CSV table of C-alpha atoms and ligand atoms in Angstrom, one decimal:
chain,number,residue,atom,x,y,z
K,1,UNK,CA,4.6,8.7,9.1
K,2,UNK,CA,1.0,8.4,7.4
K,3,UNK,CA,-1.1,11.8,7.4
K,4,UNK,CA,-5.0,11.7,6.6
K,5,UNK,CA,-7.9,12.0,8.7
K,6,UNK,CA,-8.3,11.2,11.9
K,7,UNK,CA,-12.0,12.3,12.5
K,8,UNK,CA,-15.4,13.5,10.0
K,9,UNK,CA,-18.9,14.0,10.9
K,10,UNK,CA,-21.3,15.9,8.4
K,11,UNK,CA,-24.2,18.4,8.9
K,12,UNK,CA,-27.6,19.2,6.8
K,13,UNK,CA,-30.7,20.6,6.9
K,14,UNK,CA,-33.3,19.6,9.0
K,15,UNK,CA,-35.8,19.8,6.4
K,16,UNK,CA,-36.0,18.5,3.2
K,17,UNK,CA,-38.2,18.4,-0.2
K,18,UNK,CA,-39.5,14.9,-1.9
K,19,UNK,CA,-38.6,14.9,-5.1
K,20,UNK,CA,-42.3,13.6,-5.9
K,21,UNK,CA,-43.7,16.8,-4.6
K,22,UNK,CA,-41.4,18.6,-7.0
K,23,UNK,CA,-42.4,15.9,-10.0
K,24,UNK,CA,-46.0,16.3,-9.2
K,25,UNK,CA,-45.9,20.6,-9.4
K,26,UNK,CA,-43.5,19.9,-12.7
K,27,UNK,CA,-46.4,17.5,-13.7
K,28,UNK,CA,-43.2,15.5,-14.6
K,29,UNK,CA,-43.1,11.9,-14.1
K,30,UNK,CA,-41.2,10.9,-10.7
K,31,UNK,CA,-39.4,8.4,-11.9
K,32,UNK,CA,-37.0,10.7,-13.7
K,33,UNK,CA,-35.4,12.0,-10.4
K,34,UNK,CA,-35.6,8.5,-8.2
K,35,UNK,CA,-34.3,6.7,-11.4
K,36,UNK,CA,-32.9,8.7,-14.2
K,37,UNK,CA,-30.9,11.0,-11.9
K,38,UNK,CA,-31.0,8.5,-8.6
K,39,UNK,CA,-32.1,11.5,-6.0
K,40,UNK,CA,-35.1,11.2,-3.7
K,41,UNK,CA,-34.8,13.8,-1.6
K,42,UNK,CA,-33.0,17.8,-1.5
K,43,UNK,CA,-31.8,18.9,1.7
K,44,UNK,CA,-33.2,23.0,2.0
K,45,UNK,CA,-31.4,25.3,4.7
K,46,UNK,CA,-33.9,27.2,6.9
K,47,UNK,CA,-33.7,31.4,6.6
K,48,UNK,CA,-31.4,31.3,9.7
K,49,UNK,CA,-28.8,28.6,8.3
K,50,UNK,CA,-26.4,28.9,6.2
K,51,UNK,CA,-22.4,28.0,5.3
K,52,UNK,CA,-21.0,29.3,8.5
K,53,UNK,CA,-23.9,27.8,11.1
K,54,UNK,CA,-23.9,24.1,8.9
K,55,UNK,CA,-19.7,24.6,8.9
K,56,UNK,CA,-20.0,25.3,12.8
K,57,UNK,CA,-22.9,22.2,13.2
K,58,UNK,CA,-20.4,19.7,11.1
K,59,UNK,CA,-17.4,20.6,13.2
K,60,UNK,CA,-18.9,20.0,16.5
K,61,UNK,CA,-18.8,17.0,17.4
K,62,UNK,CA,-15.2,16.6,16.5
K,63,UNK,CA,-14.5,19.8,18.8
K,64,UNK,CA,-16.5,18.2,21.9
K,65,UNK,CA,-14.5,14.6,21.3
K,66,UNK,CA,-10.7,16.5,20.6
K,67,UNK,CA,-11.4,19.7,22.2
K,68,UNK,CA,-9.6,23.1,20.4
K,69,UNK,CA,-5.7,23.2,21.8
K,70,UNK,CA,-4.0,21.1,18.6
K,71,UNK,CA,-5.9,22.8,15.8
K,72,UNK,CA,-3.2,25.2,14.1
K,73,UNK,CA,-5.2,25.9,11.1
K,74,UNK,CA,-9.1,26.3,9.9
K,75,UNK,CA,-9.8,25.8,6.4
K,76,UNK,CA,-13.3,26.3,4.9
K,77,UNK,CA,-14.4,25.3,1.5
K,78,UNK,CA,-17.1,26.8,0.0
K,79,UNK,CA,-18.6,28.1,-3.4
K,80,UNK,CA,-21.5,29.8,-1.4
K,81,UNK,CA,-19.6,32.5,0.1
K,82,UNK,CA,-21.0,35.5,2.1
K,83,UNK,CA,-18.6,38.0,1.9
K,84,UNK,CA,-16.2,38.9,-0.8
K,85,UNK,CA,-13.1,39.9,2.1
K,86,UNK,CA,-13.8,38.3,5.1
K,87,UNK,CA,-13.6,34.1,5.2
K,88,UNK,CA,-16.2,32.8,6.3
K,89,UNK,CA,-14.2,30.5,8.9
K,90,UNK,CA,-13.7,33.1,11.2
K,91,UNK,CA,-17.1,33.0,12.5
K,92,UNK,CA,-16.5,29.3,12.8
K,93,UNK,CA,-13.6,29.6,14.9
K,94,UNK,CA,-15.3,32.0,17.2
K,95,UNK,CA,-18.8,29.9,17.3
K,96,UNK,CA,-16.7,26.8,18.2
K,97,UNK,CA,-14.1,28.1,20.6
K,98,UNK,CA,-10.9,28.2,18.3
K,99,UNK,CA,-7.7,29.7,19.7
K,100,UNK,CA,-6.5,33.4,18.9
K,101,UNK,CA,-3.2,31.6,16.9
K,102,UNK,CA,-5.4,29.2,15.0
K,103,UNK,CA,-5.1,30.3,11.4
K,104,UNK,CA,-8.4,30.7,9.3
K,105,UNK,CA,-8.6,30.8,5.3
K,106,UNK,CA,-11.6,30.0,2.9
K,107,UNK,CA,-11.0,28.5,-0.1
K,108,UNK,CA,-12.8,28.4,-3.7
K,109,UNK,CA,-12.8,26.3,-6.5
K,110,UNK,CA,-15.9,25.3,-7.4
K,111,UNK,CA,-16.8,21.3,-5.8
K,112,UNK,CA,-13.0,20.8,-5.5
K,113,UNK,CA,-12.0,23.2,-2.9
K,114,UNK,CA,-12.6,20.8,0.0
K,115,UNK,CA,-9.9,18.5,-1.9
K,116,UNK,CA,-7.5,21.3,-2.1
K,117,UNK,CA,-7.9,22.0,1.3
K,118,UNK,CA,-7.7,18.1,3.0
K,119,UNK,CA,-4.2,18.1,0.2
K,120,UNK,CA,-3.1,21.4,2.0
K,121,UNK,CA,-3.8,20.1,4.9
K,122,UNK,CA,-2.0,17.0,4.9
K,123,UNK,CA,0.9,19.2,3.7
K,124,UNK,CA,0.9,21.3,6.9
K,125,UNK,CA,0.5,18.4,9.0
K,126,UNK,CA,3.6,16.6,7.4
K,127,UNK,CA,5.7,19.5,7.7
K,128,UNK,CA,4.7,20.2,11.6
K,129,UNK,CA,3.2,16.9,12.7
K,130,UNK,CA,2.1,17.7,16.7
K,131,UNK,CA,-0.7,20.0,14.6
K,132,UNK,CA,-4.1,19.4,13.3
K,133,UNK,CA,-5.7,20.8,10.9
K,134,UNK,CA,-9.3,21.6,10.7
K,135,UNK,CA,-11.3,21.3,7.2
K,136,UNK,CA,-14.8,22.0,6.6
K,137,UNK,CA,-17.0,21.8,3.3
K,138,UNK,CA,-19.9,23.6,3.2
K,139,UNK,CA,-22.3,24.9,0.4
K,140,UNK,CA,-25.6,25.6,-0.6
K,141,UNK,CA,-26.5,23.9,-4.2
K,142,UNK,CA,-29.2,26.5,-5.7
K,143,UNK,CA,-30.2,26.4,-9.3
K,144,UNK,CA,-33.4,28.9,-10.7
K,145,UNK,CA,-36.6,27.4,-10.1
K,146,UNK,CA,-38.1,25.4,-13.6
K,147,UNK,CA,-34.6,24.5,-14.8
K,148,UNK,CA,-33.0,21.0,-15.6
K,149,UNK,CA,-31.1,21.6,-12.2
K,150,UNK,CA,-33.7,22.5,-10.0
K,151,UNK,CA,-34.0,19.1,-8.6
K,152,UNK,CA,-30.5,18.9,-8.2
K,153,UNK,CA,-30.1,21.3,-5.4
K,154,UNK,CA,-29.2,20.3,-1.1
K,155,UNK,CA,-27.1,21.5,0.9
K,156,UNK,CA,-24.7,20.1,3.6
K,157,UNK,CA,-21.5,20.3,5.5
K,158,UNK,CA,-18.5,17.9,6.2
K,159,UNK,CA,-15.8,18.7,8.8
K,160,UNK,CA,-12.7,16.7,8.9
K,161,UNK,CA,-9.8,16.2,11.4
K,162,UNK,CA,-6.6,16.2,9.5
K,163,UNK,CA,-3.4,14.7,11.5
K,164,UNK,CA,-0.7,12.0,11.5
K,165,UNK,CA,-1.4,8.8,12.2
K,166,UNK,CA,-4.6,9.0,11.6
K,167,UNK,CA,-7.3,6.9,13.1
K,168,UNK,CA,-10.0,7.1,9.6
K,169,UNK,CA,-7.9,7.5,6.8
K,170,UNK,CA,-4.5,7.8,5.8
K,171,UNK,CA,-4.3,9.6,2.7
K,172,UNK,CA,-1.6,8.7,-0.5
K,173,UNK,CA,0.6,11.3,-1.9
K,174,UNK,CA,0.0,10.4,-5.5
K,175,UNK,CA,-2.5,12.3,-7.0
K,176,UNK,CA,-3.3,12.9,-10.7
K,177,UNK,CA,-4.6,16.5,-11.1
K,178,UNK,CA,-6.6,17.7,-14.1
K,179,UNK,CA,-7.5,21.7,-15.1
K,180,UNK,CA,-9.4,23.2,-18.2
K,181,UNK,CA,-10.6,26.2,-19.3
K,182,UNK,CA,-14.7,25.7,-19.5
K,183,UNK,CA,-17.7,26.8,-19.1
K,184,UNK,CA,-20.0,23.7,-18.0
K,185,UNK,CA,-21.1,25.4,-14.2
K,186,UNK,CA,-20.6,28.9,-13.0
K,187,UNK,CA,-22.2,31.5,-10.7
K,188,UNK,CA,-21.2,35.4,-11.3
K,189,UNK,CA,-21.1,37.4,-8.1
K,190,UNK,CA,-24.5,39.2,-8.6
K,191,UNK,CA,-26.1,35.9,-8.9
K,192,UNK,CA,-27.5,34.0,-5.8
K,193,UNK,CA,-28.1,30.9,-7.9
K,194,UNK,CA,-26.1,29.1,-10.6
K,195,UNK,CA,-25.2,29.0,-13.9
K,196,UNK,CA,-25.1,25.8,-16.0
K,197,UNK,CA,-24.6,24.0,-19.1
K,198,UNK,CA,-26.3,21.0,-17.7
K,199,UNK,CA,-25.3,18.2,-20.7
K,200,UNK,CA,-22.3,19.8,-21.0
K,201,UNK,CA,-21.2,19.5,-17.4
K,202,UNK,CA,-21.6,16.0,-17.2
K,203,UNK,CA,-19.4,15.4,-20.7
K,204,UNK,CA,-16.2,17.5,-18.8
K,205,UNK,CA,-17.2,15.4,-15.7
K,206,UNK,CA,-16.2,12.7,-17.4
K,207,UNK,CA,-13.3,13.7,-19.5
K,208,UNK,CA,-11.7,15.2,-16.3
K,209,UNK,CA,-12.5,11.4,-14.5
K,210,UNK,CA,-10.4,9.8,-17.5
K,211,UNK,CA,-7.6,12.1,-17.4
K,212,UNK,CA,-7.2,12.4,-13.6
K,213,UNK,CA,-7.2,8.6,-13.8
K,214,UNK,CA,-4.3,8.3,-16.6
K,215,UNK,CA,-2.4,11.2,-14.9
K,216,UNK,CA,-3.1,9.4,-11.3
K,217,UNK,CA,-1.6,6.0,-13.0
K,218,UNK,CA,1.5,7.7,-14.2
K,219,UNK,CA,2.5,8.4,-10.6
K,220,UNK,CA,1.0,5.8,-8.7
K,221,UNK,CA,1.1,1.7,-8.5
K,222,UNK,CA,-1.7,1.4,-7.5
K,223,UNK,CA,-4.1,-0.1,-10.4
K,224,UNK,CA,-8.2,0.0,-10.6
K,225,UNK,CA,-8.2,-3.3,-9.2
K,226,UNK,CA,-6.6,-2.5,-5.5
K,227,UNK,CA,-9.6,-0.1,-4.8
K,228,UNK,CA,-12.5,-1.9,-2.9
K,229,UNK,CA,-14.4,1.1,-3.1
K,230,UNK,CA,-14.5,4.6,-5.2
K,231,UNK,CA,-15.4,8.0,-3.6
K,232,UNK,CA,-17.1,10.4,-6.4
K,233,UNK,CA,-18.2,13.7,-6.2
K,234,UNK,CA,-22.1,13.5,-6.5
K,235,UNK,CA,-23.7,16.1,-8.3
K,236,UNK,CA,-26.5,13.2,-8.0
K,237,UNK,CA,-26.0,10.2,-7.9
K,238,UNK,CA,-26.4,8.5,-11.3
K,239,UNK,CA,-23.7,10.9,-12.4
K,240,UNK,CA,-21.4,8.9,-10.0
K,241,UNK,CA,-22.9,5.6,-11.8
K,242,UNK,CA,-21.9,6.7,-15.0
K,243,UNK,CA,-18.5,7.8,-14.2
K,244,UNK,CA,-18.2,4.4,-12.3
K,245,UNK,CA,-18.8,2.6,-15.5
K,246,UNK,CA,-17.1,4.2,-17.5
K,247,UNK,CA,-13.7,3.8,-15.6
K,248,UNK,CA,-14.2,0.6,-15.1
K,249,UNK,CA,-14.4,-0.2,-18.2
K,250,UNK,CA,-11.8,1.5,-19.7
K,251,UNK,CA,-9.7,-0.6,-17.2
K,252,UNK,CA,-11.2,-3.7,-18.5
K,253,UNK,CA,-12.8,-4.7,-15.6
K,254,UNK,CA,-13.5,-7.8,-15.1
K,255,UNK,CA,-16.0,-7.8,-12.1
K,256,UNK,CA,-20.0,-8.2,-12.9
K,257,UNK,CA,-22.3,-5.1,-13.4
K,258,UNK,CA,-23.3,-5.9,-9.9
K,259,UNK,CA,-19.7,-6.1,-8.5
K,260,UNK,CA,-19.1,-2.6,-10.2
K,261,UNK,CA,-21.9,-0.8,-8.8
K,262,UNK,CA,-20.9,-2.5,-5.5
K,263,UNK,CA,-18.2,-0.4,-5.4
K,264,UNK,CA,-19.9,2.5,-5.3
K,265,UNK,CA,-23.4,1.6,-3.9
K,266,UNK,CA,-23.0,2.5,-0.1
K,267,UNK,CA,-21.2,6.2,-1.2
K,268,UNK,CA,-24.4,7.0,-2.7
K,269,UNK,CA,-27.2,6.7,0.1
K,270,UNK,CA,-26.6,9.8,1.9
K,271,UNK,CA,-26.7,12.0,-1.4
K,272,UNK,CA,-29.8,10.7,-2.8
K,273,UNK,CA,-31.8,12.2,0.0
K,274,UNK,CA,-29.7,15.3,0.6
K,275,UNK,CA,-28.8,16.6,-2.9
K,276,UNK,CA,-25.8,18.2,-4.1
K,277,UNK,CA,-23.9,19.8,-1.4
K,278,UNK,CA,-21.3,20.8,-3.7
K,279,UNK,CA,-17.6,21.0,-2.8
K,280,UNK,CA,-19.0,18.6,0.6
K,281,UNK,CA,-20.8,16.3,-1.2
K,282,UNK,CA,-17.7,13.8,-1.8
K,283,UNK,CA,-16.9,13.4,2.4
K,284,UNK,CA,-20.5,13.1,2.9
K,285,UNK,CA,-20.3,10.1,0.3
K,286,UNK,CA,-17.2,8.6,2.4
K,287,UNK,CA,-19.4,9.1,5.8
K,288,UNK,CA,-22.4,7.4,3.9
K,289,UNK,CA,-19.5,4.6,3.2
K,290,UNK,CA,-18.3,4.2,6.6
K,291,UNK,CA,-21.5,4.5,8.5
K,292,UNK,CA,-23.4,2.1,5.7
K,293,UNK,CA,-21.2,-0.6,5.4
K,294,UNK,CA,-21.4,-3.4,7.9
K,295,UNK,CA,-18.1,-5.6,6.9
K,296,UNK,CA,-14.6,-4.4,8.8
K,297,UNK,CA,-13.5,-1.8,5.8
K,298,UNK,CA,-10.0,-2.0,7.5
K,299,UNK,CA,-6.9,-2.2,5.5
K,300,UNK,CA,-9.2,-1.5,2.2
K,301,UNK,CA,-8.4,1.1,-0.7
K,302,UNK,CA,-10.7,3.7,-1.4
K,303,UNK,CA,-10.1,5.8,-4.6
K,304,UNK,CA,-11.5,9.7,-5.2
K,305,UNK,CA,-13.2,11.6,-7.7
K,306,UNK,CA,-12.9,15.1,-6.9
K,307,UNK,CA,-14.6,17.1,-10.1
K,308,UNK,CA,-15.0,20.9,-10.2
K,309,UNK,CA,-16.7,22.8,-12.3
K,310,UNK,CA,-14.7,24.9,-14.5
K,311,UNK,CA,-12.8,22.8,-14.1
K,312,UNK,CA,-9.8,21.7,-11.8
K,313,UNK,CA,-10.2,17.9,-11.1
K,314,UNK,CA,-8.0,15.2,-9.1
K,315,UNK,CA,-8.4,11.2,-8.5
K,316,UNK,CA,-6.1,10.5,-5.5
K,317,UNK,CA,-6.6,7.6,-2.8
K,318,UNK,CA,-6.5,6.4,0.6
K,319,UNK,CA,-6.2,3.6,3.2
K,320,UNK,CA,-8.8,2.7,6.1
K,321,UNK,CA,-7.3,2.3,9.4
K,322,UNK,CA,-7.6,-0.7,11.5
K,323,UNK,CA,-9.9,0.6,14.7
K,324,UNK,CA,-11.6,3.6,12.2
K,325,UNK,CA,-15.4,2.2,13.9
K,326,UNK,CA,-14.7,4.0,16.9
K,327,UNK,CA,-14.0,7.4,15.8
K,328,UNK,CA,-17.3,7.5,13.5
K,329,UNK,CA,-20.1,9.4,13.9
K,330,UNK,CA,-22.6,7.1,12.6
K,331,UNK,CA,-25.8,7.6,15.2
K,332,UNK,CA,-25.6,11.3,15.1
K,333,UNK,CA,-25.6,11.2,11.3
K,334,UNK,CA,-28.6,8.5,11.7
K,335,UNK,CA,-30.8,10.3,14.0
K,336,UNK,CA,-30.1,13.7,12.5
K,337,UNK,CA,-31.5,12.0,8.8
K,338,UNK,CA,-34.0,10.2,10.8
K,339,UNK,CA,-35.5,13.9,12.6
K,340,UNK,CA,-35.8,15.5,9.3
K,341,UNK,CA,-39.0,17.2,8.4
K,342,UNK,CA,-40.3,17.1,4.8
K,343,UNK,CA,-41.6,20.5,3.2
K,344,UNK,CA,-44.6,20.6,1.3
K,345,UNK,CA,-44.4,22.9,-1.8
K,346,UNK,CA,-45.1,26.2,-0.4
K,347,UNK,CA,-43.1,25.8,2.4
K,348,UNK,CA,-39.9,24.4,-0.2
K,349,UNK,CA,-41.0,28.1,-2.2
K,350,UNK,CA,-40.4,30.2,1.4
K,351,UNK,CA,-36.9,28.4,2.3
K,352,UNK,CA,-36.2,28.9,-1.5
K,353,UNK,CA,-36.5,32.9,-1.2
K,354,UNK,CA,-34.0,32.9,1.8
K,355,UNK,CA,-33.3,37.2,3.2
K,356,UNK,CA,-30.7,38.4,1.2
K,357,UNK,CA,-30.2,42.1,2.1
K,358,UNK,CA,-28.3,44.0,-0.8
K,359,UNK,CA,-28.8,47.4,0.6
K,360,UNK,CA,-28.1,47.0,4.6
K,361,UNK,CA,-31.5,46.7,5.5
K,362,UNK,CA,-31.7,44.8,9.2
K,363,UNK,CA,-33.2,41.5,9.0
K,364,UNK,CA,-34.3,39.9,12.4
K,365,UNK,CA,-34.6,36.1,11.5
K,366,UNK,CA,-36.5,33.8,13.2
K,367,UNK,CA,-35.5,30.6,15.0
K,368,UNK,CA,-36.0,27.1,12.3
K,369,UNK,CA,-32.7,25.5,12.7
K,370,UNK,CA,-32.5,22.3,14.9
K,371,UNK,CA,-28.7,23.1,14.7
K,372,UNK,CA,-26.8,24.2,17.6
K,373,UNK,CA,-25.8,27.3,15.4
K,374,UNK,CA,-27.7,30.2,13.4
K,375,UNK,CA,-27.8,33.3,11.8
K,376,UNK,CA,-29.8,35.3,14.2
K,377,UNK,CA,-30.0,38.6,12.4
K,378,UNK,CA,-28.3,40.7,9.9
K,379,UNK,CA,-28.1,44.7,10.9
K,380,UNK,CA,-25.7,47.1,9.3
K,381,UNK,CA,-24.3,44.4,6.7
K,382,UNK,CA,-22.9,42.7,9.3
K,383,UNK,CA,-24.0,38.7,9.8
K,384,UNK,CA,-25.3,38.3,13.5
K,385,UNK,CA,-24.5,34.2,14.7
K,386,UNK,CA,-25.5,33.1,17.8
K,387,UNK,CA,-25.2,29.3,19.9
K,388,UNK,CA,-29.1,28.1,20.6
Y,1,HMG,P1,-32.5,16.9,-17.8
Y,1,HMG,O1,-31.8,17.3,-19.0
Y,1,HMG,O2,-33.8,17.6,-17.5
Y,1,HMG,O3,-32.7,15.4,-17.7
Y,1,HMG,O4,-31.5,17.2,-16.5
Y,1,HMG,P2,-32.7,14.3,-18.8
Y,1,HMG,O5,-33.8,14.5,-19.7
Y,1,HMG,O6,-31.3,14.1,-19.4
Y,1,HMG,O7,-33.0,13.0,-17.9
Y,1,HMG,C1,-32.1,12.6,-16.9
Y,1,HMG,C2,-32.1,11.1,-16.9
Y,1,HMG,O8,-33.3,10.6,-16.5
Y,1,HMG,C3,-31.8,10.5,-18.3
Y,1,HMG,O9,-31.1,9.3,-18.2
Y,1,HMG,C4,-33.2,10.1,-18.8
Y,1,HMG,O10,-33.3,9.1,-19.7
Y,1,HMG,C5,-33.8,9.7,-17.5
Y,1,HMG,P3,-29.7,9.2,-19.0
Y,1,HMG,O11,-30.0,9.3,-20.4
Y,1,HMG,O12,-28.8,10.3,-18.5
Y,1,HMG,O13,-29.1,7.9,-18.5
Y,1,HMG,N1,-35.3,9.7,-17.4
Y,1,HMG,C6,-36.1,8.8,-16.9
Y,1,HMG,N2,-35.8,7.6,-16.2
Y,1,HMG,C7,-36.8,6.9,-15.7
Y,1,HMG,N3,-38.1,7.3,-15.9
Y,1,HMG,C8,-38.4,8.4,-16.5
Y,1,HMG,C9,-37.4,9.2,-17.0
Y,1,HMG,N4,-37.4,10.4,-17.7
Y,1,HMG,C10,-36.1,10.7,-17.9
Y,1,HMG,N5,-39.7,8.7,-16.6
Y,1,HMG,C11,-29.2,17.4,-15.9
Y,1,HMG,C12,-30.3,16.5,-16.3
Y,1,HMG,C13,-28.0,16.6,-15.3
Y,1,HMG,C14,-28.7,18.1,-17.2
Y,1,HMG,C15,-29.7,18.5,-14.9
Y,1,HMG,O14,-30.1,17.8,-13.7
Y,1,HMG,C16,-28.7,19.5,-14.5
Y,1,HMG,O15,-28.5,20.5,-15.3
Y,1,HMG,N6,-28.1,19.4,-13.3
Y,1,HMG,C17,-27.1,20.4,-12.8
Y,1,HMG,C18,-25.7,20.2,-13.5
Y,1,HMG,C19,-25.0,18.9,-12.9
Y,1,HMG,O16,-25.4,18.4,-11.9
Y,1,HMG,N7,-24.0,18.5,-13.6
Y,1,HMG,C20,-23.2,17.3,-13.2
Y,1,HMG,C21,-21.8,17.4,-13.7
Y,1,HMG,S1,-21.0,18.9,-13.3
Y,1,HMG,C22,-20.7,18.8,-11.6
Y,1,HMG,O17,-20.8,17.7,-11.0
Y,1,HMG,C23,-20.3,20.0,-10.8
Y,1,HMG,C24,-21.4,20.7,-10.0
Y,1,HMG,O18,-21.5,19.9,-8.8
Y,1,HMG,C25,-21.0,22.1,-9.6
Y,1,HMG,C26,-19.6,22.4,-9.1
Y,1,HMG,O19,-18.6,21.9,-9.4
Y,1,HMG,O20,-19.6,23.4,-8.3
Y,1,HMG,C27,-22.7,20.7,-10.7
């Protein structure tokens, strides 16, 4: 019995920043971000979205295809929480239906907590295989305004159907896992945006790609040249470059500098005019892969990245299934990039300085969102979501 996943759609913003209007207020030259990093655009979440209402928007359209009966188990991954006690899933599984004995958990581990979650998943689904398992990435990437990682911010979410047999992707059991004690990328609780050691990050990044790979190779047969394509996670997208190049050449590659970055082109379109999206930003990759890529992908490899700050890391794989086109997304993704509004400065400056009440005050927020869901209001400390 193969377990993976069956169905993914993503969700962003409906509004985004040009990284040339950024450039121009820096009075920085543009063609650091569209070429030295590889971004374009960053995805910004309006005052009345955020983890739960993107979570709730990603999910959706696999809830209207599957409906809510099989789904034992909800598992949001986020490093953007909103409440130190209550996951944030639960008011997921209300805004989308769920049932009363659906499970709900949130996870946290930096970027890699979606991973975790698809691994448990595929776990839960093996051991009880009439269930499906819900997973959902969602975060908002926010760095202070001025800094080396301001123009690597965005924000998105990526649900995924986990079952057997599935129809996308059937996911291997070998996986080579890598953890380290560092500093490169943190966020303390009374922060709202993150910490980071910017050069340093993308060193670990790296290290943890080499030694998920050797510790993936030790437990696997299958060898760099059985992938067709490489999933990375995509702080931006020249990261994912880098990382690309340097594995394939510590495996002696043999394929042309344009047959490398082959492998790894149609992963990147989606990020480079969303942004980070943190723990998401790998699945959006694989929907920019799947919806992007024109040629039957059936019966090819794909390997993972998974990298998270901190770190915990893990290179695993998996398998397209014969039939996968069906059970894509791919116009909804398109017209929802297409609709997209761009923000001038000012506006980028509002969405930047989102409500966030520390002392209970009530907040009535006005409607932005194109999304079916949003935050409505806060009163009381309690988060008010509402369907439009
Ligand atoms: P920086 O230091 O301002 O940029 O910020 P730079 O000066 O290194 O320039 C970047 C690249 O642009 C360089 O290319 C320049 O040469 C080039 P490279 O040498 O790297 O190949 N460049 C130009 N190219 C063309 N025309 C020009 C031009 N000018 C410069 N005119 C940095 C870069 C990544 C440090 C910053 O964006 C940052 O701090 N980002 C946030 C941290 C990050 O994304 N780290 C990635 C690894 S850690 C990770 O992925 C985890 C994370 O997602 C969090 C989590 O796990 O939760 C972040």
């Amino acid at each position: 019995m193969s377990v993976g996943i069956d169905e993914i759609s993503f969700y962003t913003s409906n509004f985004y920043l040009d990284l040339r209007t950024l450039a121009a207020k820096q009075q920085t030259d543009p063609e650091k971000y569209y070429t030295g990093i590889g971004q374009e655009k960053m995805a910004m979440a309006t005052h009345d979205e955020d983890i739960v209402t993107m979570a709730a928007n990603a999910a959706l359209p696999l809830i209207e295809r599957i409906g809510t009966n099989a789904i034992s188990t909800l598992l949001l991954a986020t490093e953007t929480g909103i409440d130190q006690s209550k996951a944030a899933g639960i008011y997921v599984h209300r805004l989308l239906g769920l049932n009363a004995n659906c499970r709900v958990v949130e996870l946290k581990q930096a970027c890699y907590s979606a991973t975790a979650a698809l691994q448990m998943a595929c776990a839960l689904v093996a051991r009880q295989p009439t269930t499906k398992v819900l997973v959902i990435a969602s975060d908002i990437a926010r760095y202070d305004l001025d800094t080396p990682g301001e123009a690597t911010q965005g924000c998105g979410a990526v649900a995924m159907l986990i079952s057997h047999n599935p129809r996308i992707m059937a996911i291997d059991a070998e996986v080579g896992n890598y953890t380290d004690d560092v500093m490169d990328f943190w966020r303390p609780n009374y922060r709202s945006t993150a910490l980071v050691d910017g050069k340093y990050s993308t060193k670990i990044y790296l290290k943890a790609l080499k030694k998920t790979w050797d510790s993936f190779s030790e437990v696997s047969r299958i060898g760099f040249n059985d992938f067709s394509y490489f999933c990375y996670h995509l702080p931006f997208s020249r990261m994912a470059q880098k990382a690309h190049q340097h594995l394939a050449k510590s495996n002696q590659c043999e394929l042309s500098a344009e047959g490398i970055e082959a492998q790894i082109q149609p992963t990147l379109r989606y990020n480079q005019i969303i942004g980070n999206s943190y723990t998401a930003s790998i699945y959006i990759g694989l929907c920019s892969l799947l919806d992007n890529v024109k040629e039957n992908l059936a019966g090819k490899k794909v390997g993972f990245f998974s990298y998270g700050s901190g770190c915990v890391a893990e290179f695993f794989s998996g398998s397209i299934q014969e039939g996968y086109q069906a059970c894509l997304h791919t116009q909804r993704h398109m017209d929802m990039l297409a609709e997209r509004q761009e923000l001038n400065y000012d506006q980028y400056l509002d969405l930047y300085r989102y409500p966030d009440p520390r002392q209970g005050e009530s907040v009535e927020i006005p409607k932005a969102t194109l999304g079916r869901f949003r935050l409505a209001a806060i009163h009381q400390h309690k988060r008010e979501y509402v369907a439009c």
